[in-house]
XYZ file of C-alpha atoms in Angstrom:
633
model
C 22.656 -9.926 -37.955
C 18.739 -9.337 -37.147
C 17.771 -10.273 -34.193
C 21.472 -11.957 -32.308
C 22.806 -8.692 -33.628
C 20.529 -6.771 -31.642
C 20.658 -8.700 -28.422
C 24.129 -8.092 -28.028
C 24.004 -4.287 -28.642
C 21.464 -4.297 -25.584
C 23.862 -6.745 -23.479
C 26.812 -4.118 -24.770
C 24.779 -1.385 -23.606
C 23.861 -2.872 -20.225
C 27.264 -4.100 -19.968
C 28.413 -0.471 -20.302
C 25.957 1.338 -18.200
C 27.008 -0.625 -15.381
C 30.758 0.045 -15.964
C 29.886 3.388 -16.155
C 27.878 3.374 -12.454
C 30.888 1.606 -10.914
C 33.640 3.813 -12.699
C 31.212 7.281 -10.954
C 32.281 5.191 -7.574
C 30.114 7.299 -4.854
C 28.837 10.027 -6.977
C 26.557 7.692 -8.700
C 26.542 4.746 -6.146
C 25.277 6.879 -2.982
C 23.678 9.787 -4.346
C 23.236 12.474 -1.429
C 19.848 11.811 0.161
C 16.738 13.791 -1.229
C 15.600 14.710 2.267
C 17.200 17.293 4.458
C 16.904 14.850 7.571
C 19.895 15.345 8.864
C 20.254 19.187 9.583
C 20.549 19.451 13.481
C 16.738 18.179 14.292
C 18.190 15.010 15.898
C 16.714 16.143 19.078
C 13.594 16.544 17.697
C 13.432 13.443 16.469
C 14.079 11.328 19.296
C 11.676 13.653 21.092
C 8.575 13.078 18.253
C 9.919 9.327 18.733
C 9.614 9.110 22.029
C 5.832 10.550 21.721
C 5.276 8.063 18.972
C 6.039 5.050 20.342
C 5.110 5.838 24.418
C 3.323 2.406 24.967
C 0.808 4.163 27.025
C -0.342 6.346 23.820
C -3.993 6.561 23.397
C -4.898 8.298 19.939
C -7.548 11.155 20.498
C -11.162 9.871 19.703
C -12.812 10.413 16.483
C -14.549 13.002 18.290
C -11.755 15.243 19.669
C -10.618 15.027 15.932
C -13.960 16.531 15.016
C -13.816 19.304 17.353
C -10.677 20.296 16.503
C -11.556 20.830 12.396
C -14.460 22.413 14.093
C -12.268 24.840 15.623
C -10.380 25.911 13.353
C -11.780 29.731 12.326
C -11.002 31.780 10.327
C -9.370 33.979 12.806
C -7.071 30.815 14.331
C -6.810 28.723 10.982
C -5.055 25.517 10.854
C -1.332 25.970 8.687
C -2.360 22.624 6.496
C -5.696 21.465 5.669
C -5.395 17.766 4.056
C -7.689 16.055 1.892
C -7.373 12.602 1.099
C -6.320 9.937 3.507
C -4.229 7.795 1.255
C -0.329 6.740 1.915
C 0.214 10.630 0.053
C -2.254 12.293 2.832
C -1.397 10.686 5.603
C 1.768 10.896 4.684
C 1.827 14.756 4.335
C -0.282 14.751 7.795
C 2.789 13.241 9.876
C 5.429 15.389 7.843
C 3.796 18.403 8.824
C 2.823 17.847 12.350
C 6.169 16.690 13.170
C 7.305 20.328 11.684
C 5.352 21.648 14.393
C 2.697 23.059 12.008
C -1.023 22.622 12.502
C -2.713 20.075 11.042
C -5.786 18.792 9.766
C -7.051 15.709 7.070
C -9.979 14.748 6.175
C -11.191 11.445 4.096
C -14.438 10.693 2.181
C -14.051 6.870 3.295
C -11.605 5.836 5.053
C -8.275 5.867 5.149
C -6.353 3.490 2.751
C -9.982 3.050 1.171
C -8.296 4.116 -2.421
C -5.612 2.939 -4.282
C -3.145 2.712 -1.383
C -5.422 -0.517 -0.469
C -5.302 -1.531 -3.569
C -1.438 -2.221 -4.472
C 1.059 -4.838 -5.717
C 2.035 -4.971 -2.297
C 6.143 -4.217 -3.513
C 7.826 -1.780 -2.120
C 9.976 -1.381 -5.222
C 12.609 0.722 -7.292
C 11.396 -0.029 -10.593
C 13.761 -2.466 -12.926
C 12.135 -1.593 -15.813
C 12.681 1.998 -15.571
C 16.149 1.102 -15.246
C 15.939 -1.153 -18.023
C 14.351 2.506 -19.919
C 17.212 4.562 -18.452
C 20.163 2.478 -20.397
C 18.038 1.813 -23.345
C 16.546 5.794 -23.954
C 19.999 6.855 -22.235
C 17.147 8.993 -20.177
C 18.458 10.354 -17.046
C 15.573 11.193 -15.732
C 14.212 7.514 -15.528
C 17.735 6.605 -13.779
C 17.191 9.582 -11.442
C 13.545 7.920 -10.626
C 15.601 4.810 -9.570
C 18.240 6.339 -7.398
C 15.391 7.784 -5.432
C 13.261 5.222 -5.396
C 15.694 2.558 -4.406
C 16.758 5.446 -1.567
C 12.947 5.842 -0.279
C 12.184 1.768 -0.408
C 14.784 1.160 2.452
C 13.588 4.196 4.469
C 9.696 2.639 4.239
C 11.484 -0.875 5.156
C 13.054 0.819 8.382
C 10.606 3.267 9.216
C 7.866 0.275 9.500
C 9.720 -2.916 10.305
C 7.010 -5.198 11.301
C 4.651 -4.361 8.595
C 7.579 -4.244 5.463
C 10.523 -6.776 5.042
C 12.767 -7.417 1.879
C 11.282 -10.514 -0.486
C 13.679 -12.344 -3.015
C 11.986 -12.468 -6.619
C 12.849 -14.995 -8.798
C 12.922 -14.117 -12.978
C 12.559 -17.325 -14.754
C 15.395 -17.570 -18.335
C 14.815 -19.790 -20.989
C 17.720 -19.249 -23.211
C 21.165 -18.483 -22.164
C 20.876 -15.181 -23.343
C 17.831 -14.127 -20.882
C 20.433 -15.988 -18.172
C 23.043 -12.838 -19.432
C 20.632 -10.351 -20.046
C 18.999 -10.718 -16.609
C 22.097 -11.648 -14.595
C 24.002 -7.908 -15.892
C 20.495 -5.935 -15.150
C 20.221 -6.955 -12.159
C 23.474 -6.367 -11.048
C 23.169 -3.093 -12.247
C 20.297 -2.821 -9.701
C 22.347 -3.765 -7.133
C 24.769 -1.090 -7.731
C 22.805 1.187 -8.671
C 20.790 0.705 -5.280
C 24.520 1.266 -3.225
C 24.095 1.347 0.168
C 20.583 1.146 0.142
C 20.756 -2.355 -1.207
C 19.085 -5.125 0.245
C 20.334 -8.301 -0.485
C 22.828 -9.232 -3.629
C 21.063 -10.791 -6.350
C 22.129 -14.090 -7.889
C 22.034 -17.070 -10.173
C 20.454 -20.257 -9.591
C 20.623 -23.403 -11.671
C 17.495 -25.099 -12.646
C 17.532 -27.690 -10.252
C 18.352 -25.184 -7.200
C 15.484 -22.728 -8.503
C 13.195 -25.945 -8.466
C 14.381 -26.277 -5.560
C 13.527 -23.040 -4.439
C 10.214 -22.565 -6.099
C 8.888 -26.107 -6.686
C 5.739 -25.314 -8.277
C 7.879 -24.187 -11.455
C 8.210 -25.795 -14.728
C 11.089 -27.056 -16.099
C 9.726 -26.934 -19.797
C 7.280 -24.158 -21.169
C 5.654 -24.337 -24.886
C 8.723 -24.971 -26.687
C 11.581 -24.113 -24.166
C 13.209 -24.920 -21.520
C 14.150 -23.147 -18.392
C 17.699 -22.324 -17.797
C 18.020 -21.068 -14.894
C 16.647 -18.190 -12.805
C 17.797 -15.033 -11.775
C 16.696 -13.944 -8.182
C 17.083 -10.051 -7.427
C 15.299 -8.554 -3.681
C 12.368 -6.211 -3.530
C 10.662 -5.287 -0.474
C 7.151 -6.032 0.347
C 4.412 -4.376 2.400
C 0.729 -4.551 4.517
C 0.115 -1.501 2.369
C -3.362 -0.726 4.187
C -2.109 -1.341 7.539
C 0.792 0.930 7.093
C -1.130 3.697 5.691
C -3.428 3.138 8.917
C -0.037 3.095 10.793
C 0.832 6.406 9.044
C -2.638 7.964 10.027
C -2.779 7.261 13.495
C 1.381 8.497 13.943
C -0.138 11.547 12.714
C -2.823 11.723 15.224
C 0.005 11.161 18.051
C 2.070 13.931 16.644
C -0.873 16.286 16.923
C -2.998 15.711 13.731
C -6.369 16.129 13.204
C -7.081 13.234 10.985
C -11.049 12.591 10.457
C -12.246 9.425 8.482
C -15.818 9.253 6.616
C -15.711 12.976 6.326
C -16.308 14.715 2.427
C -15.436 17.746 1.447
C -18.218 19.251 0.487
C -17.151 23.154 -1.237
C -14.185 25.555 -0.560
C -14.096 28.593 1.168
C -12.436 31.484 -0.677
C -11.631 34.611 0.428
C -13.523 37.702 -0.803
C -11.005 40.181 -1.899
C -8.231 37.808 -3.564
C -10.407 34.454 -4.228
C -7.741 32.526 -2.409
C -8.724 29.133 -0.726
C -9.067 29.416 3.367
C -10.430 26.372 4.170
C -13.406 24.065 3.065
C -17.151 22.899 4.066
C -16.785 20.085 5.240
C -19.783 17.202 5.707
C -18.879 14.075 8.322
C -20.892 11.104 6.296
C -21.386 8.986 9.642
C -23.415 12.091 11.396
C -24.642 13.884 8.440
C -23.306 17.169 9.998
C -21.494 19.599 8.337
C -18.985 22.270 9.316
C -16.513 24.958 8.561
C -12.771 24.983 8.900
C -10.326 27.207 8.105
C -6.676 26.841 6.771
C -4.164 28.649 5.186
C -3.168 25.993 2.832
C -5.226 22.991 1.395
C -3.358 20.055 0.405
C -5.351 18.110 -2.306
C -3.775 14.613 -1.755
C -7.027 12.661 -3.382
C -5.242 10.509 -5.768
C -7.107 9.142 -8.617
C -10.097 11.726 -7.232
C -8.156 14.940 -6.896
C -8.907 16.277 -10.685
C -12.734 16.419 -8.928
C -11.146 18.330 -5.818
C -9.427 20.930 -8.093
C -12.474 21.464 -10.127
C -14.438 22.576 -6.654
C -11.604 25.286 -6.987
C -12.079 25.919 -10.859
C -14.199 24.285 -12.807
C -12.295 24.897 -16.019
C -9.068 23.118 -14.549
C -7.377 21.034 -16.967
C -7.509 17.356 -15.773
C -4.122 15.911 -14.779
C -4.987 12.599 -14.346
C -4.471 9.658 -16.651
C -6.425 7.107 -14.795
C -4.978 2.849 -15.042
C -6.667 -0.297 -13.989
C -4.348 -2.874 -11.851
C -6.112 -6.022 -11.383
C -4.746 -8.563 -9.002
C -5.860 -11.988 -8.119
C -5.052 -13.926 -5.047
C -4.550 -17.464 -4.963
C -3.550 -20.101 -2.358
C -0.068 -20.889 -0.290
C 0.613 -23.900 -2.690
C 0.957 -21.357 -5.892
C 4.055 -20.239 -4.215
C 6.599 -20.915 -1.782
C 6.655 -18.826 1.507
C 9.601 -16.581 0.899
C 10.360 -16.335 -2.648
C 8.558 -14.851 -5.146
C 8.564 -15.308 -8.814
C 8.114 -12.071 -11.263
C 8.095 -12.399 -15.263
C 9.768 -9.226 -16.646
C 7.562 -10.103 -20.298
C 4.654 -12.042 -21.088
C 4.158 -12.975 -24.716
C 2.201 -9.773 -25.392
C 4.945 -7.796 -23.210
C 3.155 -7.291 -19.751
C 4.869 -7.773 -16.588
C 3.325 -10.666 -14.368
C 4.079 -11.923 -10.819
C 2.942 -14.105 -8.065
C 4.000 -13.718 -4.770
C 3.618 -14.882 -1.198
C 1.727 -12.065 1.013
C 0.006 -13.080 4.374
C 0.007 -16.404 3.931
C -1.850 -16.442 0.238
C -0.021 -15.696 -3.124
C -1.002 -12.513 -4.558
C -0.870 -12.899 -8.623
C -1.250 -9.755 -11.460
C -0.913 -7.485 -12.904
C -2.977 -5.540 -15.456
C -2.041 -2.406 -16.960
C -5.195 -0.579 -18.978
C -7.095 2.540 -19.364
C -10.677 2.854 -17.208
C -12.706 5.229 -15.790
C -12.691 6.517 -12.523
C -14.630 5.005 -9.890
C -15.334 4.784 -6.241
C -15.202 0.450 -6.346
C -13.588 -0.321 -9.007
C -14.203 -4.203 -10.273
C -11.815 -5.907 -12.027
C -13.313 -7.884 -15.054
C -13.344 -11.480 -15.918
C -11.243 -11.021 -19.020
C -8.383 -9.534 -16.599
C -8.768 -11.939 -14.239
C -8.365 -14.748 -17.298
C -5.239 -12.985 -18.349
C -3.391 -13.476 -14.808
C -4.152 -16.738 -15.162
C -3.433 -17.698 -18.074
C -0.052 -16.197 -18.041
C 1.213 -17.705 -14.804
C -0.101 -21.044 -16.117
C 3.002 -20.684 -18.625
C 5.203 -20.804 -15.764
C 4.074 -23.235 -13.439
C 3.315 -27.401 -12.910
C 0.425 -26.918 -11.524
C -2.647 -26.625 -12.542
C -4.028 -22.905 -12.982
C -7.715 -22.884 -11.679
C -10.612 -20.168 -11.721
C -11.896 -22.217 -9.190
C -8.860 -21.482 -7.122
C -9.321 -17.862 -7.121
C -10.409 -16.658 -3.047
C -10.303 -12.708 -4.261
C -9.706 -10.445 -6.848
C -9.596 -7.086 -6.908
C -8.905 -3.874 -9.052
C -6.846 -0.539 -8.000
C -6.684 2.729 -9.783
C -3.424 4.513 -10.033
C -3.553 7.722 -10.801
C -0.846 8.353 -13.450
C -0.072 12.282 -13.593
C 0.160 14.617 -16.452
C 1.832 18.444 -15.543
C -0.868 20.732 -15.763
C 1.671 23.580 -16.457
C 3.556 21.595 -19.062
C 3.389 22.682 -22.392
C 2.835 19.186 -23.897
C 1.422 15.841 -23.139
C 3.958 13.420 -24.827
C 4.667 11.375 -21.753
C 2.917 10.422 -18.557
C 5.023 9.711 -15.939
C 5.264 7.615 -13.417
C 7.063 10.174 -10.828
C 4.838 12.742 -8.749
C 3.911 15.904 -9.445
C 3.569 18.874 -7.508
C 1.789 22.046 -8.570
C -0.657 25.312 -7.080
C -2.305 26.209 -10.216
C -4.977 28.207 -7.603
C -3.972 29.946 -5.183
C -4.240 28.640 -1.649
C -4.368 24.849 -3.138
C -1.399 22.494 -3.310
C -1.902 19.462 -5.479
C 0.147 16.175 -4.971
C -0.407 13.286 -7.385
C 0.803 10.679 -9.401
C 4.521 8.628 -7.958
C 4.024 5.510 -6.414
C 3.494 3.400 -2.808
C 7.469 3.489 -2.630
C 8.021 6.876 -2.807
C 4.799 8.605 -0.743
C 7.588 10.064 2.442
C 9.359 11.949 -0.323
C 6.389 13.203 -2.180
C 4.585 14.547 1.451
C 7.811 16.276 1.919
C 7.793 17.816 -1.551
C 3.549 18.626 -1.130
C 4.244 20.312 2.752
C 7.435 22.480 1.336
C 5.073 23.555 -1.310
C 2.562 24.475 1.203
C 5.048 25.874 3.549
C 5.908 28.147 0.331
C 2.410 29.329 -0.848
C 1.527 30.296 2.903
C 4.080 31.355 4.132
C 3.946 28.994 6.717
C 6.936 28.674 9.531
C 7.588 25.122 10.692
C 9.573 24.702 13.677
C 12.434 22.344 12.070
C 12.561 20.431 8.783
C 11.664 17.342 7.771
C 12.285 14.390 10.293
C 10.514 11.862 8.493
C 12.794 9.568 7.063
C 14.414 8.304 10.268
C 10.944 8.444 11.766
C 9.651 5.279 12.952
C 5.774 4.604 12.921
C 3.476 3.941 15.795
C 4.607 0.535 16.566
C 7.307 0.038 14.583
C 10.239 1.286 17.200
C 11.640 -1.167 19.546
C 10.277 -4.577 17.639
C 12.173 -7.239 16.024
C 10.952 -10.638 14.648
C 11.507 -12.567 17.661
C 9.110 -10.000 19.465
C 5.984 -12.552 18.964
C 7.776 -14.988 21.068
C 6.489 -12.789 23.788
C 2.819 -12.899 22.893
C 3.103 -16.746 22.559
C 4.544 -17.483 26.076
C 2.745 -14.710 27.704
C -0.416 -15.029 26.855
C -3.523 -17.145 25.936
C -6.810 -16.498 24.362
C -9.794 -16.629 26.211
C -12.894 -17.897 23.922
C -16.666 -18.139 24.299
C -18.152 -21.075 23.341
C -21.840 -21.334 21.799
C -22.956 -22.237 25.500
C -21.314 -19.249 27.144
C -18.851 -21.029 28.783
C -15.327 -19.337 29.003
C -12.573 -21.589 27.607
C -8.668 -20.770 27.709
C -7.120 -21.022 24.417
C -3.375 -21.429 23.455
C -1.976 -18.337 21.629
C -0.434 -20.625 18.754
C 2.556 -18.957 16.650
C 0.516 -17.959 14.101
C -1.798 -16.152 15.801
C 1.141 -14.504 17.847
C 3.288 -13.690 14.494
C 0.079 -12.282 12.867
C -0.351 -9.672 15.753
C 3.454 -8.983 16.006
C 3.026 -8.102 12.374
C 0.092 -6.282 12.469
C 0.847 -4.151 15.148
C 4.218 -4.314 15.944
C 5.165 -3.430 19.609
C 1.582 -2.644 20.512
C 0.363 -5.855 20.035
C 0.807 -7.155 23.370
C -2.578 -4.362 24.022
C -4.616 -6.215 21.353
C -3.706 -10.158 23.250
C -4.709 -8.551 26.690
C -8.009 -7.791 24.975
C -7.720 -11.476 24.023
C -7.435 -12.739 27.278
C -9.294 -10.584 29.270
C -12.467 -9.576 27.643
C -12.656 -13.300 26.235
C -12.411 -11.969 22.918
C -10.245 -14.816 21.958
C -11.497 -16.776 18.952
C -10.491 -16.932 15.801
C -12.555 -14.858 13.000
C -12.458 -17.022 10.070
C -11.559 -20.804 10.443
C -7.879 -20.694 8.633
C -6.967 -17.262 9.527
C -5.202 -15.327 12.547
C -7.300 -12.684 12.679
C -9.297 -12.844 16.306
C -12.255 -10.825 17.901
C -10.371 -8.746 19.884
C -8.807 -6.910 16.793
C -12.102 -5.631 16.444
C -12.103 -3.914 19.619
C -9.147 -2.663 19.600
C -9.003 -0.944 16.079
C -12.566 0.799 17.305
C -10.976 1.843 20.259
C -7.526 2.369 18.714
C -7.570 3.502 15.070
C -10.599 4.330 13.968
C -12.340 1.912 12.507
C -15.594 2.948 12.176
C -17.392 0.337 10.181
C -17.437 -3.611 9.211
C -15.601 -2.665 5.376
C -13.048 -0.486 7.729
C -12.426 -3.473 9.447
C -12.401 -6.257 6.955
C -10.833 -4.137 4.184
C -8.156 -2.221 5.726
C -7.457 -2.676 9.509
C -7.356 -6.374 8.754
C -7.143 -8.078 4.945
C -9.723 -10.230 5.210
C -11.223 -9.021 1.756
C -8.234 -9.194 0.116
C -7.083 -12.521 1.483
C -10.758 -14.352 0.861
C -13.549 -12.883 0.150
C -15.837 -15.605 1.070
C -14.157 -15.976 4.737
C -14.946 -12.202 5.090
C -18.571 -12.577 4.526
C -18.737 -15.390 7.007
C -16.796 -13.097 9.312
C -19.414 -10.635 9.209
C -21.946 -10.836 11.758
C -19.011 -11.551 14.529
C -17.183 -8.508 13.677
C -20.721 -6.187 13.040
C -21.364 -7.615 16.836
C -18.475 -6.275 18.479
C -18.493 -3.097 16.607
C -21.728 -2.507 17.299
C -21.292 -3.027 21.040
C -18.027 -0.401 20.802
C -19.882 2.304 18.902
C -23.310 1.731 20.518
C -25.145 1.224 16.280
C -28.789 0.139 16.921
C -30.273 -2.725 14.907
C -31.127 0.025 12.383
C -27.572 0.621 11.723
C -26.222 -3.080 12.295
C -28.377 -4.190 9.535
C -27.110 -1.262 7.384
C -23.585 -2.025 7.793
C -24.021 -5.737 6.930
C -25.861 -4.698 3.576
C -23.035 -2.236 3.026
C -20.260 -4.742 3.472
C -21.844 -7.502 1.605
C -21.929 -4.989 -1.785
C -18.455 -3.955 -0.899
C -17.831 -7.583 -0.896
C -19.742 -8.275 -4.515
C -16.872 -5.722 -6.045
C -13.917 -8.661 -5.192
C -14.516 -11.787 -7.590
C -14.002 -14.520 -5.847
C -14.694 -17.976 -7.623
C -18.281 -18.039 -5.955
C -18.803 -14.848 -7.217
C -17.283 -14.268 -10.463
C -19.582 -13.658 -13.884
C -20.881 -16.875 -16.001
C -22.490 -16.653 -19.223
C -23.684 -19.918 -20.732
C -21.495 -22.383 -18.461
C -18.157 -20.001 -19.502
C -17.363 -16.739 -17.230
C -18.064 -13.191 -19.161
């Protein structure tokens, strides 16, 4: 009875949750959308569209941003005032501008400089929590799905070049895992409806080696059965927050990078927030504006926001440490990833392809919360060691070109009257008046949780937006009009014009990877970034192995605000993330051209390239990482 006994209650149950899902045919299958999208705004969406996507677009300048904030008084405040440029911020940014509401964000660093740079890279609708919703028959965790599932193939559409659906491979060992797997995953499927991606499937051992050659056939004492593959989508989470950021800015955003709040302004009579001091950290100035609503989107940093309101507020924020590891191409096919649902002490690991690399984690624990978070050696270990269960191949520290921790900012209710659970959906709350707090959810779900933060703020000042939210069939810069083949164009169109060490000018073939990274990257406005290529000879490569060339450089100064070397090798391109080491040789190139596009002196060249090399000490690459008597700490 024991343990048999038990797996076939939970195969029972799963079996019967997922009769019960089909049997609710569309009730349950295509739940009605969370977003009013669909209200008679069409018009306004192809018209925000339209301004979006105009391939003649020029974002304002960082300092027409500035001016703006500036000018916001007291007597003409802005509706929204943002803080925190994050997926959440920026996200809340676009929602309201497209409203027709007046907008402003600011960000300490930059944007995606937080967490949102820092994620699994999945765009995802969370199995487990389904796997909690039949097991704790808790609605709530199936409701989490629905909408989840719903928002992960808006994000897909919305940003097509920088998001696309992966296929995930579970590894079984026993015939039972083959069941157990098989029925949850199907019950994904339906659960996702129309929103679904791609069916998920069995594969026998030999066409999962097949598949994923780098996988065992035989762990410690077992022997795979089979695999289970189930799709997920995938993201450039830093470039689409970026992407998010600068839509904003075309929809009529103020968004300002490198720019703290400093205090709030409150109103006399009824202590009410009506805007905030604000200090730009690349200037050293600071400055007043005005708003009749402050969003406080700061993530794992917006308990420290809400206390410039109150001091006594009640924190909200359970901080958790994600540590990730990235390896190279030969851990893992191109295309297929592979994602164990339970270690041996119950964590959930993965590896899969992401820019040409294989991105491995993940670590789930408690820390503190920090500007640069490190990840430490013991977490790293852990990755490691638990892929090396699933894999032929040899598991190496030696292999490892980055590693890197996030923070996610896990949200407790401040109103609720208990603290039993966390959870792992947003939360939205004004507990002072004048300041709107959005925390907590997840990458997946940021559209829905700006639309849920701007209503609020709509609510507390009495705002009036000129439609309602058009958001989720709202393309981002980029992203309308491009298709995969699009970087077919850049290769037979254009070449790249290079500089050699003798100052002679050499034409360069734009080779298909170089073409597809740019088509990626920036979707239909890459063809701007290879005419920089070929005309300002700004052709060569960055970093012998990757696509990234010199004229990105230029054009993200020009183009979306990147307004330092960790902007640049940290979010606008991945270089950080990818390998560490290839960043720091990357350095004095990209310091160069930046410094020739924002006019920095030697003073502040040499400042930038002792700013980025620290920044650069935080990811733990092999050359880097920790060693304590020949073994790592």
């Amino acid at each position: 009875m024991s343990a048999t006994a038990t797996r076939l209650r939970r195969i029972a149950a799963v079996a019967t949750a997922a009769v019960a899902v089909t049997a609710c045919s569309g009730a349950v299958l295509l739940p009605p959308s969370v977003s009013s999208n669909d209200h008679g705004v069409g018009p306004v969406v192809e018209s925000m569209r339209r301004t979006i996507s105009d391939p003649n677009a020029i974002v304002p300048s960082r300092s027409v941003q500035e001016s703006t904030l500036i000018g916001a008084s007291s007597t003409s405040p802005l509706d929204i005032l943002v803080v925190g440029g994050g997926a959440t911020g920026c996200g809340v940014a676009l929602d309201a501008a497209t409203r027709g509401l007046r907008i402003g964000l600011v960000e300490r660093e930059d944007f995606s400089s937080g967490t949102s740079s820092r994620s699994t890279k999945l765009i995802h609708g969370g199995v487990r929590y389904l796997e909690k919703a039949v097991f704790n028959l808790d609605y709530g965790q199936l409701k989490l799905v629905f909408h989840a599932l719903e928002e992960r193939k808006q994000v897909i559409e919305n940003a097509p070049h920088l998001c696309h659906a992966l296929p995930c491979m579970t590894p079984c060992f026993n015939w039972f895992e083959v069941v157990y797997y098989w029925m949850g995953l199907k019950m994904y499927d339906l659960v996702a409806g129309r929103h679904i991606l791609h069916l998920s499937r069995y594969y026998s051992v030999q066409e999962s080696i097949e598949l994923f050659p780098t996988l065992a056939r035989k762990g410690k004492d077992k022997s795979l059965r089979g695999t289970v593959v189930y799709y997920d989508g995938q993201m450039n989470d830093s470039r689409l927050t970026v992407g998010l950021a600068c839509s904003a800015a075309l929809a009529g955003a103020a968004v300002l990078n490198h720019a703290e709040v400093v205090s709030f302004l409150k109103d006399e009579g009824s202590e009410r927030i009506i805007g905030a001091k604000i200090r730009d950290n690349l200037s050293g100035q600071e400055f007043e504006t005005y708003a009749e609503v402050v969003v406080n989107a700061a993530g794992p940093f917006c308990d420290s926001v809400r206390k410039m309101a109150n001091k006594d507020a009640q924190p909200m924020i359970c901080p958790s440490s994600g540590v990730h590891v990235v390896l190279p191409d030969y851990y893992s096919p191109e295309g297929m990833g592979l994602i164990v649902p339970k270690t041996k002490d119950g964590r959930v690991v993965f590896m899969l392809p992401w820019l040409g690399r294989t991105v491995a984690g993940t670590t789930d624990s408690n820390t503190s919360i920090t500007a640069l978070p490190e990840p430490h050696e013991d977490e790293i270990q852990f990755i490691l060691d638990a892929i090396c269960d699933y894999l032929n191949v040899k598991v190496r520290r030696t292999d490892v070109l980055s590693a890197w921790s996030g923070i996610r900012p896990l949200a407790m209710d401040p109103t609720a009257k208990n603290t039993e659970s966390i959870s792992r959906d947003h939360v939205v709350c004004e507990d002072f008046p004048g300041l709107v707090t959005i925390t907590g959810g997840k990458w997946t779900t940021y559209r829905s949780m700006a639309e849920d933060a701007v209503n609020a703020a709509i609510k507390s000042g009495k705002l009036s937006p000129r439609n309602e939210c058009i958001t989720g069939n709202l393309r981002l810069v980029g992203g309308d009009g491009w298709e995969s083949s699009s970087f077919t164009v850049l290769a037979q169109q254009y070449v790249r014009m290079k500089k050699t060490h003798g100052g002679k000018v050499v034409p360069g073939v734009m080779d298909t990877a170089s073409a597809k990274h740019l088509s990626h990257a920036y979707g239909t406005l890459a063809e701007r970034v290879a005419t920089i290529a070929q005309n300002e000879t700004l052709g060569k490569r960055l970093a012998h192995g990757y696509p990234y060339l010199e004229a990105e450089v230029a054009y993200c100064a020009r183009n979306e605000y990147c307004e330092s070397a960790i902007d640049f090798i940290a979010r606008r391109s991945r270089l950080a993330f990818l390998d560490t080491d290839a960043a720091g040789r990357a350095l004095p190139r990209i310091i160069e051209i930046l410094a020739k596009e924002h006019n920095w002196d030697r003073s502040r060249q040499k400042q930038e390239m002792q700013k980025a090399r620290e920044f650069l000490e935080t990811f733990k690459s092999s050359k880097n990482a920790q060693f304590h008597d020949g073994k790592h700490k």
